[in-house]
Structures are given as C-alpha cells and as structure tokens.
Amino acid sequence: MKARVRRLLLVLAAAALLLDGGLLLAGRLGAASLPEEDTAYFLDVGEGDCTLLVSGGSTVLVDAGTPEGAPALVRELKSLGVRRLDAVIATHPHVDHIGGMEEVLHAFPVRSFYMSAETQSDGLDAALRRRRLTPLVPYDGETLTLKGAADGRLFIRAEIGGDKPNAKLRIVVTDPADGAIVADERFAAGMRKVRTEIATRAEHLWSPEDPYLYDVTATLEFGAAKSQEKQDIVRSYCAFRTVEIKPDLKGVARFHLNGKPLFLKGVLDQGYWPDGLMTAPSDKALIHDIIAMKESGFNMLRKHIKIETARWYYHCDRLGMLVWQDAVSGGGEYNAWTTNRKPTLVRATWNKYRDDTAKHFAALGADDSTYRRDWSRTCDAMVHMLAGHPSIVAWVLFNEGWGQFNACDAAERIHALDPTRPIDATSGWYDQRCGDFHSVHNYFRPLEIYPDKGPLRGYVAEYEKKHKRRCRAAHYAVLPVTQHGVRAFMISEFGGLAQLVADHAAVSRAYGYGEYDSIEDWRAAVRSVLASAESLESRGLAGYVYTQVSDVEEELNGLLTYDRRLNKFVQ
C-alpha cells in the first residue's frame, strides 16, 4: 500500500472531515448567514470550478472559478454570510480554477492559503503579498510503497520529504491473526530515498479466495530524542503474492498467481455512476460493484481508461478482486478508419500496423510530441502511485490504438519501473509483438485463439540484451527483470450484449450488440458467450474481459443497470 503524504491533500482531507457529520449539497444560494449544518456549496461548476465547505462556522474555499465569474462569486459568498475564509486551496494553475482568486483575496481576510508550485503567477503572488500571506506549497514529499512476494520478501520504496540527515525508517510487519511480528527492520533514511528489500516470516499468501493482508507500521525516526515529536508514523498494510506469465506444464503460456496457473475471468469496469458520473456517490457504491462481480463468478476487473479513487483499490485488496489497470488514453483527433473501422472489418491489419512512424502517429492521434511526453510521464506516475496494491496484477498501456505510439518502448519503460507485473502493451489491435500478452478485442467474430507470428520484441524476447536492460531496471526498482520468452493470449474485450430494462436506464434506446425479446433471452445469450470463451482455456486462452460491469448512459450492455438497483445477469 502506498501512503502519499502531501500537505495539500491533507488539507483537502481535513476539509472533507469538516463535513464528517453529513454532506448537504446546497442547491439554493442567497442565505443571510452561514448554516449550522455541514454544507458544501458548488458555486461554479460550469466553465470554472469553485466549492465552499462550511462546518461549525469554519469556511474552506477550494478554487475560485474564472476571472469573468469572480465578481459574481464574491457577491454569492457575501450573500451566504461569509466574512472571512479560514483556508483557501488553489488546486492547480488552470485559469478556470484560479482565475477569480485575486478578487477573492482582495474581498475577504484569509487565514491560510495552500497552493501547488505550478499554481504560482505574478498576479496571485502580488495578491498574497498584499494580504501578507505566505502560501503553503505542497510537494511530492513522502511516499511509501510496499510490495510483498510469495517467497516472503518485502520490497520497500520510500521518499522522505524535508531535510532529515540522521533519519531512520523502521518497518514493522504484523500478522493480524495473532499479532505476531514477522519483520522488524530499520534503515538509514537521511538521503531522502530508501530502496531495499527485507526477508519476512510471512507465510500466508494473498489470493482472490483468501485476500490476506498483513499490518504494517512505518515510523520515520529523526533527531536524537526518541519522542513523539521526533517521529512520523504511518499505519498501512501489505500482502505477499507473486504474479507472472510463464508456460504451464504443457508449455502453454498462462497467467500464474503464486506459482499456479489462474484463468482470468474479467469484466470491463469504466467506473461511471448516474449520480456522480466518474465519482462514486459513496464508499458503499465502490464496494457494491466489486462484490456484485465476485458473486457473479468473476475474479478480475479491468479498470478501463480511468485511475480510480484509492478507496476502490483498497477494497479490491481486502475483498480479493484482481485488477487490470489501464493507462488513461489521450492524444488528438483519432482517424476513425484507422482506429475503428479498418481493424473491425479486416483482422489481418491487427498485426501489420507500426506505431512508430510520423504518418501513423497522426492517424492514431499521437502526432503531438507534447502529448507523447505527457502521456509517458502520466503513465509512469500511475505505476508509482498504485504499485503497492496487491490486487493490481497487470498494466494496460494502449487501447484500440487511441493515442498509441511506440508501444514497445513504453512496455520496456514500465517493465523497468515495475518488473513484478505483466504488461498488456496494446489491448485491442495493432499489436507490436511486445509486452506479456497478445491481447485482442472480439465483438463480431467467433471467439478463437490467434497465435503469435514472428519474433517477440523487448523484454519478453529471450534474445534481449540482458546487461543493458538490468542496468536500466536497477535505476528504478530492486527486483530482477525476468525473462520468459512467451506471451499469453487474452481476449481483453468481447461480448457487450445489450438489454434495456425499463425504469433503470438513462435513455430509451439501447446501444450495444444483439437484440433480445426478454431479459431471460439476454441472460441466456450472455451465459452462452461466456461459456464459449471459457471453452477456449483448454486451447490456450489465458483469460477474458467481458464488456461490461454496468450500463453507462446509452451503453446498455452492462451486467448491472446504470442505477445499480438491478443485477441483470443474476436471477
């Protein structure tokens, strides 16, 4: 589990805790005085963003909308009874978030101001000086990533913020069943970075059937005195498990968990809700989807082109749901023929389209060098941020060619960052013979296995230069880079059969595949296509991803309705 301790995020969390007694979403403005109950006012949710949090007379303003909306924003705040702001948070530098900040600072006394380093501007700096405010600037200061392996090793990556030249990092791992300490180690942490591994006596492995988590206490000790003021303590958890792609006893490449082949039965999860869009309405909503898919017989969720809230990954960790994590797609306008129609109509094109030429960059929406740089950095950051979650068992880099470029280079880089997880470099089509999976989408053809053709590339190839790759990997991680020379075949999207359920849909017309007279007919069709996929396991299929967890707006091909009130798949 990775604990990311940023001053800004702590303030945001503190603001949320102000509303712990219950959140009232205020739809009417113009009250004469601040309300007694905990309240959140969304003051500017169109072109700009601004939220006022009120609790017990304390006020926190998150962002300040656009410059054009600033006068109206100040009027609304005054009409609500705001006379001062206890804290103001500028989340990031976009003008639709901080455009009205100077006018807010001019209109109200402010006790504390929080901002990122990127948020700084001449006008904002001048306004802060006039108010004699010293902004508190967060940084990626302190992080802790813990990854346990099936042999009992625990890999530790820590970033220590600030200047603590004599600091020690103490890691204590405890078995929750009996309180037994299975590891207790100290490391020098004065150089701000810790990269190491320790041996533990942990023997209880994590799996979907038995998602066993060990308790971890991490203590940063600094200074001469062993007092509470000289310690920074984080309590978290870790798990011990190993995932890899390797041949089974018959020589067929399979996904292995803790040394044993495991057939992946996955569902595509876009993470949308009607009452929050990309934000779940509650923690219970996150749990609901995970449990519903487990009870429906699935063991994996592919989090599709979205990085979910950390709570979701925690619930997958503790409930035992495997996760395939997508990188977020990006780029410019996609060529519809290249990214959709051609691969849909002509399967022969899937393995014959390079993604490393200027012409193909343009067709795939990846011709902007700034985008390519930003996507690479964001993908790297995703891996660093989520690496401590044992539920995540694969990284998915590109989907259906959207913004795809240099997939083999990306797979090499991500494998160097995290060699403990397999990589699906190109989910859908335009495979470049790299990564750990030959991964296809198949909505319109009979399901079948497509063997790899031609030599593999990158770290999966046995002939890759070992020394150069290991040196590169050593820069990022302490784990050795594996070599296996095989790829597993995965149907990473299929199905998508649609069924409209009256009074449970956002639209009246269905988008999806197939037409069925009744939900019973639809349910039989879904079970039939799932059985077809599972029958391919004996022929070499490593797993599948059925589309999808729930209906999403006009996409009515979910196993659950969009409102989550009905599981269409389970009678």
Coordinates of C-alpha atoms in Angstrom, one line a residue:
M1 CA 0.0 0.0 0.0
K2 CA 1.3 3.4 -1.0
A3 CA 0.8 6.2 1.5
R4 CA 1.2 9.5 -0.3
V5 CA 1.5 12.3 2.3
R6 CA 1.1 15.7 0.7
R7 CA 0.4 18.8 2.6
L8 CA -2.2 19.9 0.1
L9 CA -4.0 16.5 0.2
L10 CA -4.0 16.6 3.9
V11 CA -5.7 20.0 3.8
L12 CA -8.3 18.6 1.4
A13 CA -8.8 15.7 3.7
A14 CA -9.2 18.0 6.6
A15 CA -11.8 20.0 4.7
A16 CA -13.7 16.8 4.0
L17 CA -13.5 15.9 7.7
L18 CA -15.2 19.2 8.4
L19 CA -18.2 17.6 6.8
D20 CA -18.0 14.3 8.5
G21 CA -21.4 14.7 10.1
G22 CA -23.1 14.5 6.7
L23 CA -22.8 16.4 3.5
L24 CA -25.6 18.7 2.3
L25 CA -25.3 19.6 -1.3
A26 CA -26.7 23.1 -1.4
G27 CA -28.7 24.0 -4.4
R28 CA -30.1 27.4 -3.3
L29 CA -27.8 30.3 -2.6
G30 CA -28.6 33.6 -1.0
A31 CA -28.9 32.7 2.7
A32 CA -28.4 35.6 5.1
S33 CA -25.9 33.8 7.3
L34 CA -23.8 30.7 7.3
P35 CA -25.8 27.5 8.0
E36 CA -25.3 25.5 11.2
E37 CA -25.2 22.1 9.4
D38 CA -22.2 20.9 7.5
T39 CA -22.7 22.2 3.9
A40 CA -20.9 22.1 0.6
Y41 CA -21.8 24.8 -2.0
F42 CA -20.8 24.2 -5.6
L43 CA -20.5 27.8 -6.7
D44 CA -19.1 27.5 -10.1
V45 CA -19.3 24.1 -11.9
G46 CA -19.7 25.3 -15.5
E47 CA -16.7 26.9 -17.1
G48 CA -14.9 27.0 -13.8
D49 CA -14.6 25.3 -10.5
C50 CA -15.2 26.6 -7.0
T51 CA -16.5 24.9 -3.9
L52 CA -17.2 26.3 -0.5
L53 CA -17.2 24.0 2.5
V54 CA -18.8 25.1 5.8
S55 CA -18.7 23.5 9.2
G56 CA -19.3 24.9 12.6
G57 CA -18.6 28.4 11.4
S58 CA -15.3 27.5 9.7
T59 CA -15.0 28.1 5.9
V60 CA -12.8 26.5 3.3
L61 CA -12.8 27.7 -0.3
V62 CA -11.5 25.3 -2.9
D63 CA -10.5 27.2 -6.1
A64 CA -12.2 30.4 -7.3
G65 CA -13.5 29.8 -10.8
T66 CA -12.9 32.0 -13.8
P67 CA -11.9 35.7 -13.9
E68 CA -15.2 36.6 -15.6
G69 CA -17.1 34.9 -12.8
A70 CA -15.1 36.5 -9.9
P71 CA -17.5 39.5 -9.2
A72 CA -20.5 37.1 -9.0
L73 CA -18.5 34.7 -6.9
V74 CA -17.7 37.4 -4.3
R75 CA -21.3 38.5 -4.2
E76 CA -22.5 35.0 -3.7
L77 CA -20.0 34.4 -0.9
K78 CA -21.1 37.6 0.9
S79 CA -24.8 36.7 0.4
L80 CA -24.1 33.4 2.1
G81 CA -22.7 35.2 5.1
V82 CA -19.0 34.7 4.5
R83 CA -17.0 37.3 6.2
R84 CA -13.6 35.5 6.3
L85 CA -12.1 32.4 4.8
D86 CA -10.3 30.1 7.2
A87 CA -8.5 28.3 4.3
V88 CA -8.2 28.8 0.6
I89 CA -6.9 26.0 -1.6
A90 CA -5.7 26.5 -5.2
T91 CA -5.6 23.0 -6.6
H92 CA -3.9 23.7 -9.9
P93 CA -2.9 26.5 -12.3
H94 CA -5.7 26.4 -14.8
V95 CA -7.5 29.7 -15.3
D96 CA -10.9 28.1 -14.7
H97 CA -9.7 27.2 -11.2
I98 CA -7.7 30.2 -10.0
G99 CA -8.9 33.0 -12.4
G100 CA -11.0 34.6 -9.6
M101 CA -8.5 34.1 -6.8
E102 CA -7.1 37.6 -6.8
E103 CA -10.5 39.1 -6.4
V104 CA -11.4 36.7 -3.6
L105 CA -8.2 37.6 -1.7
H106 CA -9.0 41.3 -2.1
A107 CA -12.5 40.8 -0.8
F108 CA -12.0 38.5 2.2
P109 CA -9.5 38.1 5.0
V110 CA -7.8 34.7 4.6
R111 CA -6.2 32.7 7.5
S112 CA -4.3 30.1 5.4
F113 CA -3.6 29.7 1.7
Y114 CA -2.5 26.4 0.1
M115 CA -1.3 26.0 -3.5
S116 CA 0.9 23.8 -5.7
A117 CA 4.2 25.1 -7.1
E118 CA 2.7 25.2 -10.5
T119 CA -0.2 27.4 -9.4
Q120 CA 2.1 30.4 -8.9
S121 CA 1.5 33.5 -11.1
D122 CA 2.6 37.2 -10.8
G123 CA -0.9 38.4 -10.1
L124 CA -1.6 35.8 -7.5
D125 CA 1.8 36.3 -5.8
A126 CA 1.1 40.1 -5.6
A127 CA -2.3 39.5 -4.1
L128 CA -0.8 37.2 -1.5
R129 CA 1.8 39.8 -0.6
R130 CA -0.8 42.4 -0.2
R131 CA -2.6 40.2 2.3
R132 CA 0.8 39.3 3.9
L133 CA 0.0 35.6 3.3
T134 CA 2.8 33.1 2.9
P135 CA 1.4 30.2 0.8
L136 CA 2.0 26.7 1.9
V137 CA 3.3 24.8 -1.1
P138 CA 3.0 21.0 -1.2
Y139 CA 5.4 18.7 -2.9
D140 CA 5.7 15.0 -3.6
G141 CA 7.5 14.7 -0.3
E142 CA 6.8 11.5 1.5
T143 CA 5.7 8.2 -0.1
L144 CA 5.8 4.6 1.0
T145 CA 5.3 1.7 -1.3
L146 CA 5.3 -1.9 0.0
K147 CA 5.3 -4.9 -2.3
G148 CA 5.4 -8.4 -0.9
A149 CA 6.4 -11.5 -2.9
A150 CA 5.3 -15.1 -2.5
D151 CA 8.7 -16.1 -1.0
G152 CA 8.2 -13.7 1.9
R153 CA 10.4 -10.9 0.7
L154 CA 9.0 -7.3 1.1
F155 CA 10.2 -4.7 -1.3
I156 CA 10.3 -1.2 0.2
R157 CA 10.4 2.1 -1.7
A158 CA 10.2 5.3 0.4
E159 CA 10.6 9.0 -0.4
I160 CA 11.5 11.0 2.6
G161 CA 10.5 14.7 2.5
G162 CA 12.5 17.5 4.1
D163 CA 16.0 17.6 5.5
K164 CA 16.4 14.8 8.0
P165 CA 20.1 13.8 7.7
N166 CA 20.1 11.3 10.6
A167 CA 16.6 9.8 9.9
K168 CA 15.9 6.1 10.3
L169 CA 12.9 4.3 8.8
R170 CA 11.5 1.5 10.8
I171 CA 9.2 -1.1 9.2
V172 CA 7.2 -3.5 11.4
V173 CA 5.1 -6.1 9.8
T174 CA 2.5 -7.9 11.9
D175 CA 0.2 -10.9 11.3
P176 CA -3.3 -9.7 12.2
A177 CA -4.4 -13.2 13.1
D178 CA -2.3 -13.4 16.3
G179 CA -0.3 -10.2 16.4
A180 CA 3.0 -11.9 15.7
I181 CA 5.7 -9.7 14.3
V182 CA 7.0 -11.2 11.1
A183 CA 9.5 -8.4 10.4
D184 CA 11.1 -5.5 12.3
E185 CA 13.8 -3.6 10.4
R186 CA 15.4 -0.2 10.5
F187 CA 17.1 1.6 7.6
A188 CA 19.1 4.8 7.1
A189 CA 16.7 7.3 5.5
G190 CA 18.7 10.5 5.6
M191 CA 19.3 10.6 1.8
R192 CA 15.6 11.1 1.3
K193 CA 15.2 7.8 -0.6
V194 CA 15.0 4.2 0.6
R195 CA 15.2 1.3 -1.9
T196 CA 15.6 -2.0 -0.3
E197 CA 14.1 -5.4 0.4
I198 CA 13.8 -7.4 3.6
A199 CA 13.1 -11.0 4.4
T200 CA 10.0 -11.7 6.5
R201 CA 8.5 -14.7 8.2
A202 CA 5.1 -14.1 6.4
E203 CA 3.7 -17.4 5.1
H204 CA 0.0 -16.5 4.4
L205 CA -0.2 -15.7 0.7
W206 CA -2.8 -13.3 -0.9
S207 CA -5.3 -14.6 -3.5
P208 CA -8.8 -13.8 -4.6
E209 CA -10.1 -16.7 -2.5
D210 CA -8.1 -15.6 0.5
P211 CA -7.1 -11.9 0.3
Y212 CA -4.9 -11.9 3.4
L213 CA -3.4 -8.6 4.4
Y214 CA -0.6 -8.0 6.9
D215 CA -0.5 -4.9 9.1
V216 CA 2.5 -2.5 8.6
T217 CA 3.7 0.3 10.9
A218 CA 6.2 2.6 9.3
T219 CA 8.0 5.0 11.6
L220 CA 10.3 7.8 10.5
E221 CA 12.6 8.5 13.4
F222 CA 14.8 11.6 13.4
G223 CA 16.7 13.6 15.8
A224 CA 18.5 12.4 19.0
A225 CA 15.5 12.1 21.2
K226 CA 13.0 9.2 20.8
S227 CA 10.0 11.4 21.5
Q228 CA 6.7 11.6 19.7
E229 CA 7.7 15.0 18.3
K230 CA 10.6 13.2 16.6
Q231 CA 8.6 10.6 14.9
D232 CA 6.3 10.4 11.9
I233 CA 4.1 7.3 11.9
V234 CA 2.1 5.7 9.1
R235 CA 0.0 2.6 9.5
S236 CA -0.8 0.7 6.4
Y237 CA -0.8 -2.9 5.1
C238 CA 0.9 -5.2 2.6
A239 CA 0.3 -8.6 1.0
F240 CA 2.5 -11.4 -0.2
R241 CA 1.8 -12.7 -3.7
T242 CA 3.6 -13.2 -7.0
V243 CA 2.1 -12.8 -10.5
E244 CA 3.8 -13.8 -13.8
I245 CA 3.3 -15.1 -17.2
K246 CA 5.1 -18.4 -17.8
P247 CA 4.4 -21.8 -19.5
D248 CA 2.3 -24.3 -17.7
L249 CA 3.2 -28.0 -17.5
K250 CA 2.0 -28.4 -21.2
G251 CA 4.1 -25.5 -22.4
V252 CA 1.2 -23.1 -22.8
A253 CA 1.7 -19.5 -21.6
R254 CA -0.6 -18.8 -18.7
F255 CA -1.1 -16.2 -16.0
H256 CA 0.3 -17.5 -12.8
L257 CA -0.6 -16.5 -9.2
N258 CA 1.8 -17.7 -6.5
G259 CA 3.2 -20.2 -8.9
K260 CA -0.1 -21.7 -10.0
P261 CA -2.0 -21.1 -13.3
L262 CA -5.1 -19.0 -12.9
F263 CA -7.7 -18.5 -15.6
L264 CA -8.7 -14.8 -15.6
K265 CA -12.5 -14.1 -15.7
G266 CA -12.7 -10.4 -16.1
V267 CA -15.2 -7.6 -16.6
L268 CA -14.6 -4.2 -18.1
D269 CA -15.2 -1.5 -15.5
Q270 CA -15.5 2.1 -16.7
G271 CA -16.4 3.4 -13.2
Y272 CA -19.4 5.6 -14.1
W273 CA -22.4 6.3 -11.9
P274 CA -25.6 8.3 -12.8
D275 CA -25.4 10.4 -9.6
G276 CA -21.7 11.2 -9.8
L277 CA -20.5 10.4 -13.3
M278 CA -16.9 9.5 -12.7
T279 CA -17.2 9.9 -8.9
A280 CA -19.0 7.2 -6.9
P281 CA -21.8 8.5 -4.8
S282 CA -20.4 6.7 -1.7
D283 CA -17.9 4.3 -0.5
K284 CA -20.6 1.7 -0.4
A285 CA -21.1 2.2 -4.1
L286 CA -17.5 1.2 -4.8
I287 CA -17.9 -1.9 -2.6
H288 CA -21.2 -2.9 -4.3
D289 CA -19.7 -3.3 -7.8
I290 CA -16.8 -5.3 -6.6
I291 CA -18.9 -7.7 -4.6
A292 CA -21.6 -8.0 -7.3
M293 CA -19.0 -9.1 -9.8
K294 CA -17.4 -11.6 -7.4
E295 CA -20.8 -13.1 -6.7
S296 CA -21.4 -13.3 -10.4
G297 CA -18.4 -15.6 -10.8
F298 CA -15.7 -13.2 -12.0
N299 CA -12.2 -12.8 -10.4
M300 CA -10.9 -9.7 -12.2
L301 CA -11.9 -6.2 -13.1
R302 CA -10.3 -4.2 -15.9
K303 CA -10.4 -0.6 -14.7
H304 CA -10.9 1.0 -18.1
I305 CA -9.0 4.2 -19.1
K306 CA -9.5 5.6 -15.6
I307 CA -7.5 5.9 -12.4
E308 CA -10.0 5.2 -9.7
T309 CA -10.1 6.7 -6.2
A310 CA -7.6 4.9 -3.8
R311 CA -10.5 3.5 -1.8
W312 CA -11.6 1.3 -4.7
Y313 CA -8.1 -0.3 -4.9
Y314 CA -8.2 -0.8 -1.1
H315 CA -11.5 -2.6 -1.4
C316 CA -10.1 -4.8 -4.2
D317 CA -7.1 -5.6 -2.0
R318 CA -9.2 -6.6 1.0
L319 CA -12.1 -8.3 -0.9
G320 CA -9.8 -10.3 -3.3
M321 CA -10.6 -8.8 -6.7
L322 CA -7.8 -8.9 -9.3
V323 CA -7.3 -5.7 -11.2
W324 CA -6.0 -4.9 -14.7
Q325 CA -5.2 -1.2 -14.6
D326 CA -5.5 0.8 -17.8
A327 CA -3.4 3.9 -18.5
V328 CA -5.6 6.8 -19.5
S329 CA -5.8 7.3 -23.3
G330 CA -5.1 10.6 -24.8
G331 CA -3.9 12.4 -27.9
G332 CA -5.5 14.4 -30.6
E333 CA -8.3 13.5 -33.0
Y334 CA -8.3 9.8 -34.0
N335 CA -8.7 8.7 -37.6
A336 CA -12.0 6.7 -37.4
W337 CA -10.9 4.4 -40.3
T338 CA -7.6 3.6 -38.7
T339 CA -8.7 3.2 -35.0
N340 CA -12.1 1.6 -35.6
R341 CA -13.5 0.6 -39.0
K342 CA -10.4 -0.9 -40.6
P343 CA -9.5 -3.2 -37.7
T344 CA -13.1 -4.1 -37.2
L345 CA -13.5 -5.1 -40.8
V346 CA -10.1 -6.6 -41.6
R347 CA -8.5 -8.6 -38.8
A348 CA -5.4 -9.1 -40.9
T349 CA -4.4 -5.5 -40.2
W350 CA -4.1 -6.0 -36.5
N351 CA -0.5 -7.2 -36.6
K352 CA 0.7 -5.2 -39.6
Y353 CA 0.4 -1.6 -38.4
R354 CA 3.5 0.1 -37.0
D355 CA 3.1 2.7 -34.3
D356 CA 6.5 4.3 -34.5
T357 CA 6.2 6.4 -37.7
A358 CA 5.2 10.0 -38.1
K359 CA 2.4 9.1 -40.5
H360 CA 0.9 6.6 -38.1
F361 CA 1.4 8.9 -35.2
A362 CA -1.1 11.3 -36.9
A363 CA -3.6 8.5 -37.7
L364 CA -3.6 7.4 -34.1
G365 CA -3.8 10.9 -32.7
A366 CA -0.3 10.8 -31.3
D367 CA 1.5 13.3 -33.6
D368 CA 1.9 16.0 -30.8
S369 CA 5.3 15.5 -29.1
T370 CA 4.0 17.3 -26.0
Y371 CA 1.2 14.7 -25.7
R372 CA 3.7 11.8 -26.1
R373 CA 5.8 13.3 -23.3
D374 CA 2.9 14.0 -21.0
W375 CA 1.3 10.6 -21.6
S376 CA 4.7 8.9 -20.7
R377 CA 5.1 10.9 -17.6
T378 CA 1.5 10.3 -16.5
C379 CA 1.8 6.5 -17.1
D380 CA 5.0 6.4 -15.1
A381 CA 3.3 8.3 -12.3
M382 CA 0.3 5.9 -12.3
V383 CA 2.6 2.9 -11.9
H384 CA 4.5 4.6 -9.0
M385 CA 1.2 5.7 -7.3
L386 CA -0.6 2.3 -7.5
A387 CA 2.4 -0.1 -7.3
G388 CA 1.7 -1.1 -3.6
H389 CA -1.8 -2.5 -4.3
P390 CA -1.6 -6.4 -4.4
S391 CA -4.9 -6.5 -6.3
I392 CA -3.3 -4.9 -9.4
V393 CA -1.9 -7.7 -11.4
A394 CA -1.3 -6.1 -14.9
W395 CA -0.8 -2.8 -16.5
V396 CA -2.6 -2.0 -19.8
L397 CA -0.9 0.7 -21.8
F398 CA -2.9 1.4 -25.0
N399 CA -6.4 0.6 -26.0
E400 CA -7.6 0.1 -29.6
G401 CA -4.9 2.4 -31.0
W402 CA -6.2 5.5 -29.2
G403 CA -3.2 7.8 -28.9
Q404 CA -0.9 4.8 -29.4
F405 CA 2.8 5.4 -30.1
N406 CA 6.0 3.4 -29.6
A407 CA 4.2 0.7 -27.5
C408 CA 7.4 -1.4 -27.3
D409 CA 9.4 1.5 -25.8
A410 CA 6.5 2.2 -23.3
A411 CA 6.4 -1.5 -22.3
E412 CA 10.2 -1.6 -21.8
R413 CA 10.0 1.5 -19.6
I414 CA 7.1 0.4 -17.5
H415 CA 8.6 -3.1 -17.1
A416 CA 11.8 -1.4 -15.8
L417 CA 9.7 0.6 -13.3
D418 CA 7.7 -2.5 -12.2
P419 CA 9.0 -5.9 -13.3
T420 CA 6.7 -7.6 -10.8
R421 CA 3.6 -7.3 -13.0
P422 CA 2.9 -8.4 -16.6
I423 CA 2.0 -5.7 -19.2
D424 CA -0.7 -5.6 -21.9
A425 CA 1.0 -3.2 -24.2
T426 CA -1.7 -2.9 -26.9
S427 CA -5.2 -4.0 -25.9
G428 CA -7.4 -4.5 -28.9
W429 CA -5.4 -4.4 -32.1
Y430 CA -2.2 -3.1 -33.7
D431 CA -0.1 -5.5 -31.6
Q432 CA 3.7 -4.8 -31.8
R433 CA 4.8 -8.2 -30.6
C434 CA 5.9 -6.9 -27.2
G435 CA 4.5 -7.0 -23.7
D436 CA 3.3 -10.1 -21.9
F437 CA 0.0 -10.6 -23.6
H438 CA -1.2 -11.0 -27.2
S439 CA -4.4 -9.1 -26.4
V440 CA -7.4 -8.8 -28.8
H441 CA -10.9 -7.4 -28.8
N442 CA -13.5 -9.5 -30.5
Y443 CA -17.1 -8.4 -30.6
F444 CA -18.1 -9.5 -34.1
R445 CA -16.3 -12.8 -34.9
P446 CA -16.4 -16.3 -33.5
L447 CA -14.1 -16.4 -30.5
E448 CA -10.8 -18.1 -31.2
I449 CA -7.1 -18.1 -30.4
Y450 CA -4.7 -16.2 -32.6
P451 CA -1.1 -17.5 -32.2
D452 CA 1.9 -15.1 -32.1
K453 CA 3.6 -14.8 -35.5
G454 CA 7.1 -13.6 -35.8
P455 CA 9.8 -13.0 -33.2
L456 CA 8.9 -11.3 -29.9
R457 CA 10.4 -7.9 -29.1
G458 CA 11.7 -6.3 -25.9
Y459 CA 12.0 -7.9 -22.5
V460 CA 9.8 -10.9 -23.4
A461 CA 12.2 -12.0 -26.1
E462 CA 14.9 -14.4 -24.9
Y463 CA 17.5 -12.8 -27.1
E464 CA 17.1 -9.3 -25.4
K465 CA 20.4 -7.9 -24.2
K466 CA 20.3 -8.7 -20.5
H467 CA 23.0 -6.4 -19.2
K468 CA 21.6 -3.2 -20.6
R469 CA 18.1 -4.0 -19.5
R470 CA 19.1 -4.9 -16.0
C471 CA 21.1 -1.7 -15.6
R472 CA 18.1 0.3 -16.7
A473 CA 15.8 -1.6 -14.3
A474 CA 18.2 -1.2 -11.4
H475 CA 17.7 2.6 -11.7
Y476 CA 14.0 2.2 -10.8
A477 CA 13.5 -1.0 -8.8
V478 CA 15.2 -3.6 -6.8
L479 CA 13.5 -6.6 -8.4
P480 CA 15.3 -8.5 -11.0
V481 CA 13.9 -8.4 -14.5
T482 CA 12.5 -11.7 -15.6
Q483 CA 13.0 -13.4 -18.9
H484 CA 10.4 -15.9 -20.2
G485 CA 10.2 -15.6 -24.0
V486 CA 6.4 -16.3 -24.2
R487 CA 3.2 -14.3 -24.2
A488 CA -0.2 -15.3 -23.0
F489 CA -3.3 -14.9 -25.3
M490 CA -6.0 -12.8 -23.8
I491 CA -9.4 -11.7 -25.2
S492 CA -9.4 -8.4 -23.4
E493 CA -12.8 -7.2 -24.6
F494 CA -15.8 -9.1 -26.0
G495 CA -19.5 -9.6 -25.5
G496 CA -21.2 -6.3 -24.9
L497 CA -24.7 -7.7 -25.4
A498 CA -27.3 -5.0 -24.7
Q499 CA -30.5 -5.2 -22.8
L500 CA -32.7 -2.3 -21.9
V501 CA -34.5 -2.5 -18.5
A502 CA -37.4 -0.1 -18.2
D503 CA -37.2 2.5 -15.4
H504 CA -33.5 1.6 -14.8
A505 CA -31.9 3.3 -17.9
A506 CA -30.7 6.8 -18.6
V507 CA -32.0 6.6 -22.2
S508 CA -34.9 4.9 -24.1
R509 CA -32.8 3.4 -26.9
A510 CA -30.1 0.8 -26.4
Y511 CA -26.5 0.9 -27.7
G512 CA -24.8 -2.5 -27.7
Y513 CA -24.8 -5.7 -29.6
G514 CA -27.6 -8.1 -30.2
E515 CA -31.4 -7.8 -29.8
Y516 CA -33.4 -9.9 -27.3
D517 CA -37.1 -10.2 -26.7
S518 CA -36.7 -10.6 -22.9
I519 CA -34.1 -10.4 -20.2
E520 CA -34.2 -14.2 -19.9
D521 CA -33.1 -14.4 -23.6
W522 CA -30.4 -11.8 -23.0
R523 CA -29.2 -13.6 -19.9
A524 CA -29.0 -16.9 -21.8
A525 CA -27.0 -15.2 -24.6
V526 CA -24.5 -13.7 -22.1
R527 CA -24.0 -17.1 -20.4
S528 CA -23.5 -18.7 -23.8
V529 CA -20.8 -16.3 -24.9
L530 CA -19.1 -16.6 -21.6
A531 CA -19.1 -20.4 -21.9
S532 CA -17.7 -20.0 -25.4
A533 CA -14.8 -18.0 -24.0
E534 CA -14.2 -20.4 -21.1
S535 CA -14.1 -23.4 -23.5
L536 CA -11.0 -21.9 -25.1
E537 CA -9.0 -22.3 -21.9
S538 CA -8.0 -25.8 -22.9
R539 CA -6.8 -24.4 -26.3
G540 CA -4.5 -21.8 -24.7
L541 CA -6.7 -18.8 -23.7
A542 CA -5.3 -17.2 -20.5
G543 CA -8.4 -15.2 -19.8
Y544 CA -11.1 -12.8 -20.9
V545 CA -12.7 -9.4 -20.2
Y546 CA -16.4 -9.2 -20.8
T547 CA -18.0 -5.8 -21.6
Q548 CA -19.1 -4.6 -19.1
V549 CA -19.9 -4.1 -15.3
S550 CA -22.8 -1.8 -15.7
D551 CA -24.8 0.2 -18.2
V552 CA -23.2 3.6 -18.9
E553 CA -25.6 6.3 -20.3
E554 CA -26.7 4.9 -23.7
E555 CA -24.4 1.8 -23.4
L556 CA -26.9 -0.7 -22.1
N557 CA -24.6 -3.7 -22.2
G558 CA -23.8 -3.9 -18.5
L559 CA -24.4 -6.8 -16.2
L560 CA -25.8 -4.3 -13.8
T561 CA -28.2 -1.5 -14.6
Y562 CA -26.8 2.1 -14.5
D563 CA -28.5 2.9 -11.2
R564 CA -27.1 -0.4 -9.8
R565 CA -30.5 -1.4 -8.5
L566 CA -30.8 -4.5 -10.6
N567 CA -28.2 -7.2 -11.5
K568 CA -29.4 -8.2 -14.9
F569 CA -27.1 -11.2 -15.0
V570 CA -28.1 -12.9 -11.8
Q571 CA -31.7 -14.2 -11.5

